[in-house]
Structure formats: structure tokens, C-alpha cells
mmCIF file with all atom_site columns, C-alpha atoms in Angstrom:
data_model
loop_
_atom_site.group_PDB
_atom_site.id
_atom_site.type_symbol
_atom_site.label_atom_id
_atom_site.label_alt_id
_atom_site.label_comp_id
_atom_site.label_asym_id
_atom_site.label_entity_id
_atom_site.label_seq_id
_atom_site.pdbx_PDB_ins_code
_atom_site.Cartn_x
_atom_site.Cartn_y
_atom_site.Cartn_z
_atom_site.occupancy
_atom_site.B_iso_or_equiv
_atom_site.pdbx_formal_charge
_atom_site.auth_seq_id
_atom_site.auth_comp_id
_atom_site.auth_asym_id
_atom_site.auth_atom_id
_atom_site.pdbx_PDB_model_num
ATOM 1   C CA . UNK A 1 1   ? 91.706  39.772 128.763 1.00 74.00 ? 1   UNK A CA 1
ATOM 2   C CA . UNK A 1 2   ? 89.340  38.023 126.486 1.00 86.00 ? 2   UNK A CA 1
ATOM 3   C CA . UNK A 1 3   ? 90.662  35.709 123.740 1.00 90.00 ? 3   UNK A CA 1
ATOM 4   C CA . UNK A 1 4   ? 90.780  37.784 120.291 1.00 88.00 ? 4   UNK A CA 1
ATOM 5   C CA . UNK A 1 5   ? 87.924  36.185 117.748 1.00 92.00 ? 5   UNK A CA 1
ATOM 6   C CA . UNK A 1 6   ? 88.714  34.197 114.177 1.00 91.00 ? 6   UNK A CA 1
ATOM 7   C CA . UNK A 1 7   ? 87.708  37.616 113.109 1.00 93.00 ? 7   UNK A CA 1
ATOM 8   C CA . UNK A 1 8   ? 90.176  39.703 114.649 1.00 92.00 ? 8   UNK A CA 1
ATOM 9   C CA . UNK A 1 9   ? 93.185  37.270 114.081 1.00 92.00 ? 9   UNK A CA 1
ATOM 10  C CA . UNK A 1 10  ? 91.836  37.281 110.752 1.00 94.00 ? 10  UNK A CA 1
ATOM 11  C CA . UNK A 1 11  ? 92.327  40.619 110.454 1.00 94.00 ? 11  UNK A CA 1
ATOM 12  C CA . UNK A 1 12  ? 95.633  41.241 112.296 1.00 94.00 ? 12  UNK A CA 1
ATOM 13  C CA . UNK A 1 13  ? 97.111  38.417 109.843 1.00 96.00 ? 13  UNK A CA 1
ATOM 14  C CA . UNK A 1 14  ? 95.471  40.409 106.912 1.00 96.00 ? 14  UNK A CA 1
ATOM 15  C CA . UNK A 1 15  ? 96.938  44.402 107.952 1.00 95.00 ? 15  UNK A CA 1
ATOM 16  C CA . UNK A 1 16  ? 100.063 42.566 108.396 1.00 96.00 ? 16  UNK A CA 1
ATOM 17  C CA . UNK A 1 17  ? 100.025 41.287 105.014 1.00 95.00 ? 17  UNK A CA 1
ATOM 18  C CA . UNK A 1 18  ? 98.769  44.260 103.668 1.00 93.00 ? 18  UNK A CA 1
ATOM 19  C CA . UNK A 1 19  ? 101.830 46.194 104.695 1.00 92.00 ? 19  UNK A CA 1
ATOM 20  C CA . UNK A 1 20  ? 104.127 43.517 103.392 1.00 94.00 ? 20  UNK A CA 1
ATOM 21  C CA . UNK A 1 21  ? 102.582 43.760 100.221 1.00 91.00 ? 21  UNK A CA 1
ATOM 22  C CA . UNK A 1 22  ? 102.924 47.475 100.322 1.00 88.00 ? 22  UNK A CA 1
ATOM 23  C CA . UNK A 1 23  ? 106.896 47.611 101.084 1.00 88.00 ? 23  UNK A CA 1
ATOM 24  C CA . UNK A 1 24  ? 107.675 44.541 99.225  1.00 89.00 ? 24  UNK A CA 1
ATOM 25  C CA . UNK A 1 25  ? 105.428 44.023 96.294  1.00 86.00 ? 25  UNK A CA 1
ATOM 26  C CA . UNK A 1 26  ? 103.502 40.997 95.867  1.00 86.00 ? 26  UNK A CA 1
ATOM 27  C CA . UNK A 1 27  ? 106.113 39.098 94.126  1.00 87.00 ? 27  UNK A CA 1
ATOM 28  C CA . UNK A 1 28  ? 108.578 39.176 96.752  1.00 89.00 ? 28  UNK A CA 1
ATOM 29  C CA . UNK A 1 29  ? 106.217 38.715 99.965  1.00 93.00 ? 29  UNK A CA 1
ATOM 30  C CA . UNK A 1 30  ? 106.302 34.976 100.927 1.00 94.00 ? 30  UNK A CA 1
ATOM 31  C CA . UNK A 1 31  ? 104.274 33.563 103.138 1.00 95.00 ? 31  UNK A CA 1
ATOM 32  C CA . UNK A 1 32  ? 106.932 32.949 105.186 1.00 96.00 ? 32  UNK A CA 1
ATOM 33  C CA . UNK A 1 33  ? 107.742 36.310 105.657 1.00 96.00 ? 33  UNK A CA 1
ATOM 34  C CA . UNK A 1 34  ? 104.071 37.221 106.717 1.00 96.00 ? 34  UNK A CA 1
ATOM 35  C CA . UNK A 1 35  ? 104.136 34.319 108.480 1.00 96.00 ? 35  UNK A CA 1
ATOM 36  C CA . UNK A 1 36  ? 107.320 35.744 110.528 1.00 96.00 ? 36  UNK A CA 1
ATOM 37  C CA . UNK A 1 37  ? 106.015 39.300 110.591 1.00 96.00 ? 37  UNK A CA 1
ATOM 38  C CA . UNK A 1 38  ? 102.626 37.909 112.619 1.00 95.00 ? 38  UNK A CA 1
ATOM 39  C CA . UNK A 1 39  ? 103.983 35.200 114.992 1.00 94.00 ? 39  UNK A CA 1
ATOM 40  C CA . UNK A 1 40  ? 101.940 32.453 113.576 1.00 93.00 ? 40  UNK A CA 1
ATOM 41  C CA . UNK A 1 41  ? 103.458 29.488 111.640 1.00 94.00 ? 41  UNK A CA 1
ATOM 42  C CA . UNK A 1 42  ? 103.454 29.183 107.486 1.00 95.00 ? 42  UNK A CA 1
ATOM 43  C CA . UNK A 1 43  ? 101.479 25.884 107.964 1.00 95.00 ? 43  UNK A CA 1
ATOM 44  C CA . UNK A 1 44  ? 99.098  27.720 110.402 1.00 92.00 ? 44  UNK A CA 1
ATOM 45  C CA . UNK A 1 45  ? 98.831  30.603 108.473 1.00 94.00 ? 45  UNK A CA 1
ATOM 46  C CA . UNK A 1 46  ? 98.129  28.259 105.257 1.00 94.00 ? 46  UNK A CA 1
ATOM 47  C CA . UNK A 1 47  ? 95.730  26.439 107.227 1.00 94.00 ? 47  UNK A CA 1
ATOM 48  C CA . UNK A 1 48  ? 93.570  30.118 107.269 1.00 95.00 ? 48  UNK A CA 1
ATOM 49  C CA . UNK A 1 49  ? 94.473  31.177 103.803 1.00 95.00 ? 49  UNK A CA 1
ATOM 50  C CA . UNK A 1 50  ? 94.922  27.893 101.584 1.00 95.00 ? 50  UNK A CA 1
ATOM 51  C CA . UNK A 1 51  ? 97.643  30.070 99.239  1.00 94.00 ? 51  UNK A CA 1
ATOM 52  C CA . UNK A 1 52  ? 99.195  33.096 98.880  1.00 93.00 ? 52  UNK A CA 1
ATOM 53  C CA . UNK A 1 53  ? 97.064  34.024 96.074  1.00 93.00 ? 53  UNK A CA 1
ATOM 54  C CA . UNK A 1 54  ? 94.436  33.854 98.324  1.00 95.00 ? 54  UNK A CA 1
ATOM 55  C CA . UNK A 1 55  ? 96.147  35.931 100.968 1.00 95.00 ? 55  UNK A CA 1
ATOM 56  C CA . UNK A 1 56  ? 96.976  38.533 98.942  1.00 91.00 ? 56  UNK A CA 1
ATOM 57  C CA . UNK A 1 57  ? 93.140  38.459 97.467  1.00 92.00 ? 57  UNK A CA 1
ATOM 58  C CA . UNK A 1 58  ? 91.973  38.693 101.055 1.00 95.00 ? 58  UNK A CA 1
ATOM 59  C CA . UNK A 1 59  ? 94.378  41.785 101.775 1.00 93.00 ? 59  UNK A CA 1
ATOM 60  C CA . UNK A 1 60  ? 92.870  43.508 99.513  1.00 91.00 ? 60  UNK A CA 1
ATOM 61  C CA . UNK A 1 61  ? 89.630  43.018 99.592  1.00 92.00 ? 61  UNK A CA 1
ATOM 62  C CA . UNK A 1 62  ? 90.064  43.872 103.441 1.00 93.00 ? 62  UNK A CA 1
ATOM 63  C CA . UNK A 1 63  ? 91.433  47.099 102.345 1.00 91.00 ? 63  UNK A CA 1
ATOM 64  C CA . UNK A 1 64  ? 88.783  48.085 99.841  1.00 91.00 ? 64  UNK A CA 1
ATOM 65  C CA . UNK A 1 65  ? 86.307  46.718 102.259 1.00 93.00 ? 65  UNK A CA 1
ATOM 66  C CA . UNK A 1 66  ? 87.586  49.239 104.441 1.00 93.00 ? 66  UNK A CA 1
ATOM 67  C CA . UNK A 1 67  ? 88.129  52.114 101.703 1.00 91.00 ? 67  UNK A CA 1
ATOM 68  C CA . UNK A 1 68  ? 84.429  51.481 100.532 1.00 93.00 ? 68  UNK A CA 1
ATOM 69  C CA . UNK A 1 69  ? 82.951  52.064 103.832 1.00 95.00 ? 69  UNK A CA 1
ATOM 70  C CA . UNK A 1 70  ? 84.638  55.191 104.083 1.00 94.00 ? 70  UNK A CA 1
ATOM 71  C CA . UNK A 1 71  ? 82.846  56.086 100.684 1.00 93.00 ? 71  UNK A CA 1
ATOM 72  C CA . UNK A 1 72  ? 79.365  54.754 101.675 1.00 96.00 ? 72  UNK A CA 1
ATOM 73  C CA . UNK A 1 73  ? 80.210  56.955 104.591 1.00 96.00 ? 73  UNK A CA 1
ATOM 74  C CA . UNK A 1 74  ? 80.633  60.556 102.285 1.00 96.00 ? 74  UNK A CA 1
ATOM 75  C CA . UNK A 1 75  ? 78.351  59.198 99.781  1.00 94.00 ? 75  UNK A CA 1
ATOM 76  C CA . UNK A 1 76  ? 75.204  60.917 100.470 1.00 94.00 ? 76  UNK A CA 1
ATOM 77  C CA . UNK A 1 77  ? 77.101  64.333 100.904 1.00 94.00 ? 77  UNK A CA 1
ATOM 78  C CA . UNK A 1 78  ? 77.828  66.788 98.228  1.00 92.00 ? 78  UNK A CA 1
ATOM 79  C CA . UNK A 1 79  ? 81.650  67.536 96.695  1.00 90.00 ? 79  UNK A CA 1
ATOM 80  C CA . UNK A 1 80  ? 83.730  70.197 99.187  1.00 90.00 ? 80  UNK A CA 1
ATOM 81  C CA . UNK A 1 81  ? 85.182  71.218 102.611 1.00 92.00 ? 81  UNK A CA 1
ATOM 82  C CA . UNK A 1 82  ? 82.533  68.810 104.778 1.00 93.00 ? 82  UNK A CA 1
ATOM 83  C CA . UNK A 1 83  ? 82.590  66.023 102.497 1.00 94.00 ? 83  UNK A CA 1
ATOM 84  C CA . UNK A 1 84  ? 86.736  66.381 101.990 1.00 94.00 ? 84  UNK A CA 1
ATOM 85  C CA . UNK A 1 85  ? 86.648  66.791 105.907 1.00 95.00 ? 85  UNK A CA 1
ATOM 86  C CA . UNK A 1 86  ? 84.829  64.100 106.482 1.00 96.00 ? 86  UNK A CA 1
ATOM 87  C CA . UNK A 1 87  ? 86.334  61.624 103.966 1.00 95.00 ? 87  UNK A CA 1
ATOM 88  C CA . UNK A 1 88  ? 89.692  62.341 105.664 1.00 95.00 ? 88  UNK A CA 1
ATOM 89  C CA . UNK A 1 89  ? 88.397  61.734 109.269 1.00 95.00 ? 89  UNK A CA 1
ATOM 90  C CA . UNK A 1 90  ? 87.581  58.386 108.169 1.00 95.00 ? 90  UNK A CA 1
ATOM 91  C CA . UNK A 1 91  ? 90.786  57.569 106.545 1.00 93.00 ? 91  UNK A CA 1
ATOM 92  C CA . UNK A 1 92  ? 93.272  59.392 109.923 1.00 93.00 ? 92  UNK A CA 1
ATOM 93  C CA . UNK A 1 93  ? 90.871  56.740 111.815 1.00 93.00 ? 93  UNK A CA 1
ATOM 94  C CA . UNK A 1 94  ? 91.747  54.052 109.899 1.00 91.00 ? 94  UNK A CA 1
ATOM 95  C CA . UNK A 1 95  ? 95.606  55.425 109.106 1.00 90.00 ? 95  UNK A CA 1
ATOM 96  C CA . UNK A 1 96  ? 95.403  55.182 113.046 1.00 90.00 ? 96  UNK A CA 1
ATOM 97  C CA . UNK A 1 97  ? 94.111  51.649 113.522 1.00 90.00 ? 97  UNK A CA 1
ATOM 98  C CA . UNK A 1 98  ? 95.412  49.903 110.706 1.00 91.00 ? 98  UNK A CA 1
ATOM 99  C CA . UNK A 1 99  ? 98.636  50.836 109.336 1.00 89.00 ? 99  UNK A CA 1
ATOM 100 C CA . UNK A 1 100 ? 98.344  47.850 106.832 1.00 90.00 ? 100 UNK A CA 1
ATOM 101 C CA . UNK A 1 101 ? 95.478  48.680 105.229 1.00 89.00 ? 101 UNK A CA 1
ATOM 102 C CA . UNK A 1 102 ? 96.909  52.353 104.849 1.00 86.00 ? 102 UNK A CA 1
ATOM 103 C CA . UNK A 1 103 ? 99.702  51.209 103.164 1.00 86.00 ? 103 UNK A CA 1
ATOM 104 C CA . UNK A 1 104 ? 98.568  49.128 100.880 1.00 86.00 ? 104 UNK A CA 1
ATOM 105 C CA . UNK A 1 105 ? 96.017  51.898 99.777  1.00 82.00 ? 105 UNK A CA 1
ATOM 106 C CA . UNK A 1 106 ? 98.920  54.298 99.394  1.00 78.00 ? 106 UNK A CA 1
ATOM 107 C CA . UNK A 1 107 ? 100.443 52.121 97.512  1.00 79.00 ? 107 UNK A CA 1
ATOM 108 C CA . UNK A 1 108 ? 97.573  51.981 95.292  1.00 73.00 ? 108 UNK A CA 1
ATOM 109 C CA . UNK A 1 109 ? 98.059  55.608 94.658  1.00 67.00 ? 109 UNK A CA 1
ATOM 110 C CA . UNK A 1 110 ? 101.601 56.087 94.264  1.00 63.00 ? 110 UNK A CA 1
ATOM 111 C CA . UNK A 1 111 ? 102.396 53.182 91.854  1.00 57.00 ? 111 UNK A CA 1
ATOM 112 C CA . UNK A 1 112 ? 102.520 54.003 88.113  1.00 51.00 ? 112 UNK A CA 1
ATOM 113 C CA . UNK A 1 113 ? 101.084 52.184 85.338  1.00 43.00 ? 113 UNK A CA 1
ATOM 114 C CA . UNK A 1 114 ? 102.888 48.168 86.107  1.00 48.00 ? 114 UNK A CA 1
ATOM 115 C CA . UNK A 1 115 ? 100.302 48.426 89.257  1.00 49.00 ? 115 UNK A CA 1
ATOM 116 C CA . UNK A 1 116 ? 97.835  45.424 89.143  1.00 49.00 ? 116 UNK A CA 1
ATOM 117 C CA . UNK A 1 117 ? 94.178  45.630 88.754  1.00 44.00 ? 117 UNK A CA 1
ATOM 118 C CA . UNK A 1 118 ? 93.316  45.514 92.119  1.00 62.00 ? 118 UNK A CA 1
ATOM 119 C CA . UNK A 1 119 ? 95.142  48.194 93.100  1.00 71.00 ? 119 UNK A CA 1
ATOM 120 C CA . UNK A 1 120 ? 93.700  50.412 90.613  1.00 79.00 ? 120 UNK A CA 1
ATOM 121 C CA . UNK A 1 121 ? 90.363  49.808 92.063  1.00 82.00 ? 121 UNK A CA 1
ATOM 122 C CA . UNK A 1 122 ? 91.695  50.420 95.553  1.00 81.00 ? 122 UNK A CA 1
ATOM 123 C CA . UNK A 1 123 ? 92.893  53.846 93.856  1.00 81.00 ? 123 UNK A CA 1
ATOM 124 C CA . UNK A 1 124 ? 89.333  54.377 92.233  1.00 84.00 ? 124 UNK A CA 1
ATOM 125 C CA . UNK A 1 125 ? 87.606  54.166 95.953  1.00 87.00 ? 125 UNK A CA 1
ATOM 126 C CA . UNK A 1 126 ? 89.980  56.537 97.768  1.00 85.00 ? 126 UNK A CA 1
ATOM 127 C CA . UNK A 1 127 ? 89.226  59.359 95.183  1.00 85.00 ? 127 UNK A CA 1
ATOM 128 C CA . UNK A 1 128 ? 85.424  58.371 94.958  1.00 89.00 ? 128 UNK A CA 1
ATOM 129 C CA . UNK A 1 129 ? 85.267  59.339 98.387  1.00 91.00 ? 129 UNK A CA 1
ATOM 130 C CA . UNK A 1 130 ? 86.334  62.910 97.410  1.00 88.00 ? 130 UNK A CA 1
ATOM 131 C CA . UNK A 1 131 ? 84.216  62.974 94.420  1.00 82.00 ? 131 UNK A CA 1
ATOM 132 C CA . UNK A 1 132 ? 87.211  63.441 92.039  1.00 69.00 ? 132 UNK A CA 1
ATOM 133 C CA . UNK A 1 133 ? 88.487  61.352 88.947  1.00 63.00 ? 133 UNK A CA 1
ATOM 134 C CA . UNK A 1 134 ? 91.719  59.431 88.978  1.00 60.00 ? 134 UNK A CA 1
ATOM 135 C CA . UNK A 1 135 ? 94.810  61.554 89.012  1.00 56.00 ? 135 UNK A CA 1
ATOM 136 C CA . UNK A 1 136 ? 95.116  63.227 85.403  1.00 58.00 ? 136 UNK A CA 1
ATOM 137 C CA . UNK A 1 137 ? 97.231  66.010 86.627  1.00 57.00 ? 137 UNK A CA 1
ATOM 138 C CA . UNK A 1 138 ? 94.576  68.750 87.520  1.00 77.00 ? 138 UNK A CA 1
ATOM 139 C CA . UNK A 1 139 ? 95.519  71.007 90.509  1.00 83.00 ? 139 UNK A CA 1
ATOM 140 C CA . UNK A 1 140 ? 92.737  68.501 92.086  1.00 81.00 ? 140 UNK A CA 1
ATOM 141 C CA . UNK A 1 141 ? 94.029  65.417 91.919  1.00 80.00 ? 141 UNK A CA 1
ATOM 142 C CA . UNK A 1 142 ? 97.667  66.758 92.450  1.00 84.00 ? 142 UNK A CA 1
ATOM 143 C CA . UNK A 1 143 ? 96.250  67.976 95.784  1.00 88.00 ? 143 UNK A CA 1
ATOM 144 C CA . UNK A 1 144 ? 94.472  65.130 96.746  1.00 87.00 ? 144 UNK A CA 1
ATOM 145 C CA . UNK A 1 145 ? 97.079  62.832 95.867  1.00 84.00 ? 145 UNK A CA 1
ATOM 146 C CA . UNK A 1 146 ? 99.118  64.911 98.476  1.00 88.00 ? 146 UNK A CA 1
ATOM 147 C CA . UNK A 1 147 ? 96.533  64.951 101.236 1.00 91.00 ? 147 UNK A CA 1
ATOM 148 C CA . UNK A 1 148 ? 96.123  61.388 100.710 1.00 88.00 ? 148 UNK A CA 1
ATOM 149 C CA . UNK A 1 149 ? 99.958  60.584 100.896 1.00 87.00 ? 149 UNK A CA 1
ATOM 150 C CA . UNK A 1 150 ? 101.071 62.872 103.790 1.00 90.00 ? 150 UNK A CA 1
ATOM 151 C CA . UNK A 1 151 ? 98.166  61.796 105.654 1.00 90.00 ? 151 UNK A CA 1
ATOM 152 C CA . UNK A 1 152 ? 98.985  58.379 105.388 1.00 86.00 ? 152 UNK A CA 1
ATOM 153 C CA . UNK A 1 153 ? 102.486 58.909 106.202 1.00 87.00 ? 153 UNK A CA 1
ATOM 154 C CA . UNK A 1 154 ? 102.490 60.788 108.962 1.00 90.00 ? 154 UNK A CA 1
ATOM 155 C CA . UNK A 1 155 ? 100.129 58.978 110.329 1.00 87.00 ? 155 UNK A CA 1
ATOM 156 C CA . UNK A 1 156 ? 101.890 55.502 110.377 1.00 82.00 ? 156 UNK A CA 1
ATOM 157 C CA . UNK A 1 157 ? 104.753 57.971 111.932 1.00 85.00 ? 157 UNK A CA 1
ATOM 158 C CA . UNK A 1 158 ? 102.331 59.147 114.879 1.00 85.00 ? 158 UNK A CA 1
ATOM 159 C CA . UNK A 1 159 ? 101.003 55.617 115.644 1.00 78.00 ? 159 UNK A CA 1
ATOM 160 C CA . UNK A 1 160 ? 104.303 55.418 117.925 1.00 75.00 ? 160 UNK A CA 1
ATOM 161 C CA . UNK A 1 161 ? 102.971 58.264 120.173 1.00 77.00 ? 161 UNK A CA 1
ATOM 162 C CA . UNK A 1 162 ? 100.773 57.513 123.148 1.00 70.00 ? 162 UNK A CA 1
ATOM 163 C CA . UNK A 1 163 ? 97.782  59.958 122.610 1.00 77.00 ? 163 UNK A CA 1
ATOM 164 C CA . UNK A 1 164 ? 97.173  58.987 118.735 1.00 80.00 ? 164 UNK A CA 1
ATOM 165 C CA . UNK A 1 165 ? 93.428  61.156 119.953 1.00 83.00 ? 165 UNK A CA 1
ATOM 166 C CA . UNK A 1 166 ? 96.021  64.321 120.403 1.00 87.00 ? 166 UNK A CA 1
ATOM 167 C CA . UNK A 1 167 ? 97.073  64.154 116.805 1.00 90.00 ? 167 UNK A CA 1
ATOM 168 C CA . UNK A 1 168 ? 94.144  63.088 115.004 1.00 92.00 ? 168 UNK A CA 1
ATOM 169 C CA . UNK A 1 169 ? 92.659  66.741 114.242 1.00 93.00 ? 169 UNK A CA 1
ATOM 170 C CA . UNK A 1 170 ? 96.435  67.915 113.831 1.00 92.00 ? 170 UNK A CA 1
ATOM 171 C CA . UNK A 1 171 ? 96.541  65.648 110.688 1.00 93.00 ? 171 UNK A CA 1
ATOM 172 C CA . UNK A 1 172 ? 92.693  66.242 109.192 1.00 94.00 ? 172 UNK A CA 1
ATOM 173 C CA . UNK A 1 173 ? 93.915  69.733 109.295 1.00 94.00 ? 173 UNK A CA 1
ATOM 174 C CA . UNK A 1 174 ? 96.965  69.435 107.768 1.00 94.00 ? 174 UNK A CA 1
ATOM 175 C CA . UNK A 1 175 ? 95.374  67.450 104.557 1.00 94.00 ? 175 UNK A CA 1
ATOM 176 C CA . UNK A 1 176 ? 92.762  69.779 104.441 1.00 94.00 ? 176 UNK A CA 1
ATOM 177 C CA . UNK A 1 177 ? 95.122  72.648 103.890 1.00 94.00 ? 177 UNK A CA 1
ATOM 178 C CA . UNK A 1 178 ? 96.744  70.107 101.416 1.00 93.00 ? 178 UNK A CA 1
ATOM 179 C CA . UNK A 1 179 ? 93.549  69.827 100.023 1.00 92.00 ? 179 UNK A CA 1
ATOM 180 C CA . UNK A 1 180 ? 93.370  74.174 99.703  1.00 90.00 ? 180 UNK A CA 1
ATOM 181 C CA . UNK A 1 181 ? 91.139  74.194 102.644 1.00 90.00 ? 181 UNK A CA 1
ATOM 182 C CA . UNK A 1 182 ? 91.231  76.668 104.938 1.00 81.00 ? 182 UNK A CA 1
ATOM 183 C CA . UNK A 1 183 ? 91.739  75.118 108.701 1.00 71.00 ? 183 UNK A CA 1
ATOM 184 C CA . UNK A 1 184 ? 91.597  76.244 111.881 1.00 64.00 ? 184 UNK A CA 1
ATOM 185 C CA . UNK A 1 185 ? 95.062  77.732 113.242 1.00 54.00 ? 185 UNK A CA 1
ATOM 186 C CA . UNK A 1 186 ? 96.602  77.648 116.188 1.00 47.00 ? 186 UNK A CA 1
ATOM 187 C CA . UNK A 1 187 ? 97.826  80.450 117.908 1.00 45.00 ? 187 UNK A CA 1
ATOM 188 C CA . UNK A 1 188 ? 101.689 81.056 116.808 1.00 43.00 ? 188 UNK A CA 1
ATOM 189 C CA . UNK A 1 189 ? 103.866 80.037 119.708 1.00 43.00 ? 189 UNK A CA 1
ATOM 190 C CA . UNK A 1 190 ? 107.923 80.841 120.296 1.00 40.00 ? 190 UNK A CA 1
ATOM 191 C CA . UNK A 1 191 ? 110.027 78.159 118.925 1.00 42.00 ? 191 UNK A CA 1
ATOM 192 C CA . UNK A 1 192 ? 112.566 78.953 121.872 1.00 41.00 ? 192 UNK A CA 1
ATOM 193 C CA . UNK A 1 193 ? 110.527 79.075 124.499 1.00 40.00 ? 193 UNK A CA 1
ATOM 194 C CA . UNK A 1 194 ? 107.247 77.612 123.829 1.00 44.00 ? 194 UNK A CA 1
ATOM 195 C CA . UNK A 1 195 ? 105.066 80.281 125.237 1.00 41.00 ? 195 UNK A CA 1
#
């Protein structure tokens, strides 16, 4: 097995941070705790990122990094079902990959008004890429703000499976019928016996 690239540890130290941020807040991640949470030591860690200031800058600009290509992705397509569809392919790919980054961008979403600057530009991208405004309480942005959450959510929970491929188009589906889309349906089966 090859030897993982600056790049790579780079960005395992930075997903990890980003979900530290996400559950904890900035305030009360140390870098001792992301330190802990990776494997790596604080003064190795601080060798890579000089400060937690800058750690926590990098996090996010990984995530928008990430968030942003996922808009540059739908740009060029026009508002409804394919762009929505393809938007949240994007994202269950990246829900799937990097839990980190997903939570921090939910977190960007869900937090009220004390959320920092950043964040609110991390916010900004994920409904760009559905060619909506910010949440203002619109049966839109209620919606998407549900599509974005349960997708996110369910899948950090499906990571733990073994065929993350088997339930990628379960959860585009199921945030596109968040979203009011209609999606394909399976055929009904019985809960007793399966069949």
C-alpha cells in the first residue's frame, strides 16, 4: 500500500477537524483534541497548521472548497428536478467520503444567528447550488433545508455499512422527495416476510 501524500494527510487532519468543529464549536475544539481524534501529535499537528486559527481557517476553506465545486458543478444548469438531482448527487458523494466536511456544512445550516461569518458563506454555497436564497421561511427553503439535513444525516449513519454504492440512490431519492420531487418507487414489499 502506497504511502498517503502531504495532500491526503492534509486532508484527513482537516475532515477530522471539520467534524470537531461541527459537534463542539470552535471555542471548545483544542488542538489537542483534534490532535487525539487523528493519531498525530499537537506539536506535529502544529508543525502543519502553525495555530488553531489557522486550522480552523483551513477546515473551512476545505469545506467550501468542496461545497463550491459542487456549485461550479450545477452551475451551468437551469433551477429544478436535474439541477436539484444533480446538486444532491454531489453532496451524498461527498456526505459519503467525507463526513467532516458534511458536518461542518450542516452545521452551517442549522446554526442561528451567533454563527460566524464563515459559516454563513458555507450556508450561501450549499443553497447556490440549488439556485435558492438563504432560508427566509418559504416552503423552498424549508424543504431544502430538510433535504440538506436528512441527507447529511443519514448519510454519516450509512457510512458504517459496507456497500455505501447500495445506498447512495436510496438517499438522492429520499431528498428529492424532501425536496417535492417525485422519485422513482420501489415496488411495496411485506414487512413480515420480505417478499
Amino acid at each position: 500500500m502506497p504511502r498517503p501524500t502531504r495532500e491526503q494527510i492534509d486532508e484527513e487532519i482537516l475532515d477530522t477537524a471539520a467534524a470537531l468543529f461541527a459537534r463542539h464549536g470552535f471555542a471548545e475544539t483544542s488542538v489537542q483534541r483534534v490532535a487525539d481524534a487523528t493519531g498525530y501529535s499537537k506539536t506535529g499537528l502544529l508543525h502543519r497548521f502553525p495555530t488553531k486559527d489557522a486550522l480552523q481557517a483551513a477546515a473551512l476553506a476545505a469545506t467550501l472548497q468542496r461545497v463550491r465545486r459542487v456549485v461550479d458543478g450545477v452551475a451551468a444548469s437551469p433551477p429544478g428536478p436535474a439541477r436539484d438531482r444533480a446538486a444532491l448527487e454531489a453532496l451524498t458523494d461527498l456526505a459519503l467520503a467525507r463526513p467532516g466536511f458534511t458536518a461542518l456544512a450542516l452545521s452551517s445550516v442549522s446554526r442561528g444567528e451567533e454563527q460566524a461569518l464563515p459559516l454563513t458563506e458555507l450556508a450561501d454555497a450549499l443553497f447556490e447550488a440549488f439556485a435558492a436564497p438563504a432560508p427566509t421561511g418559504t416552503e423552498r427553503a424549508v424543504r431544502l433545508t430538510s433535504a440538506l439535513g436528512g441527507l447529511a444525516i443519514a448519510a454519516l449513519a450509512c457510512r458504517a455499512l459496507q456497500d455505501t454504492g447500495a445506498v447512495r440512490p436510496l438517499l438522492v431519492d429520499a431528498a428529492l422527495g424532501a425536496l417535492g420531487h417525485s422519485t422513482p418507487t420501489a415496488p411495496p414489499t411485506d414487512a413480515v416476510t420480505g417478499a
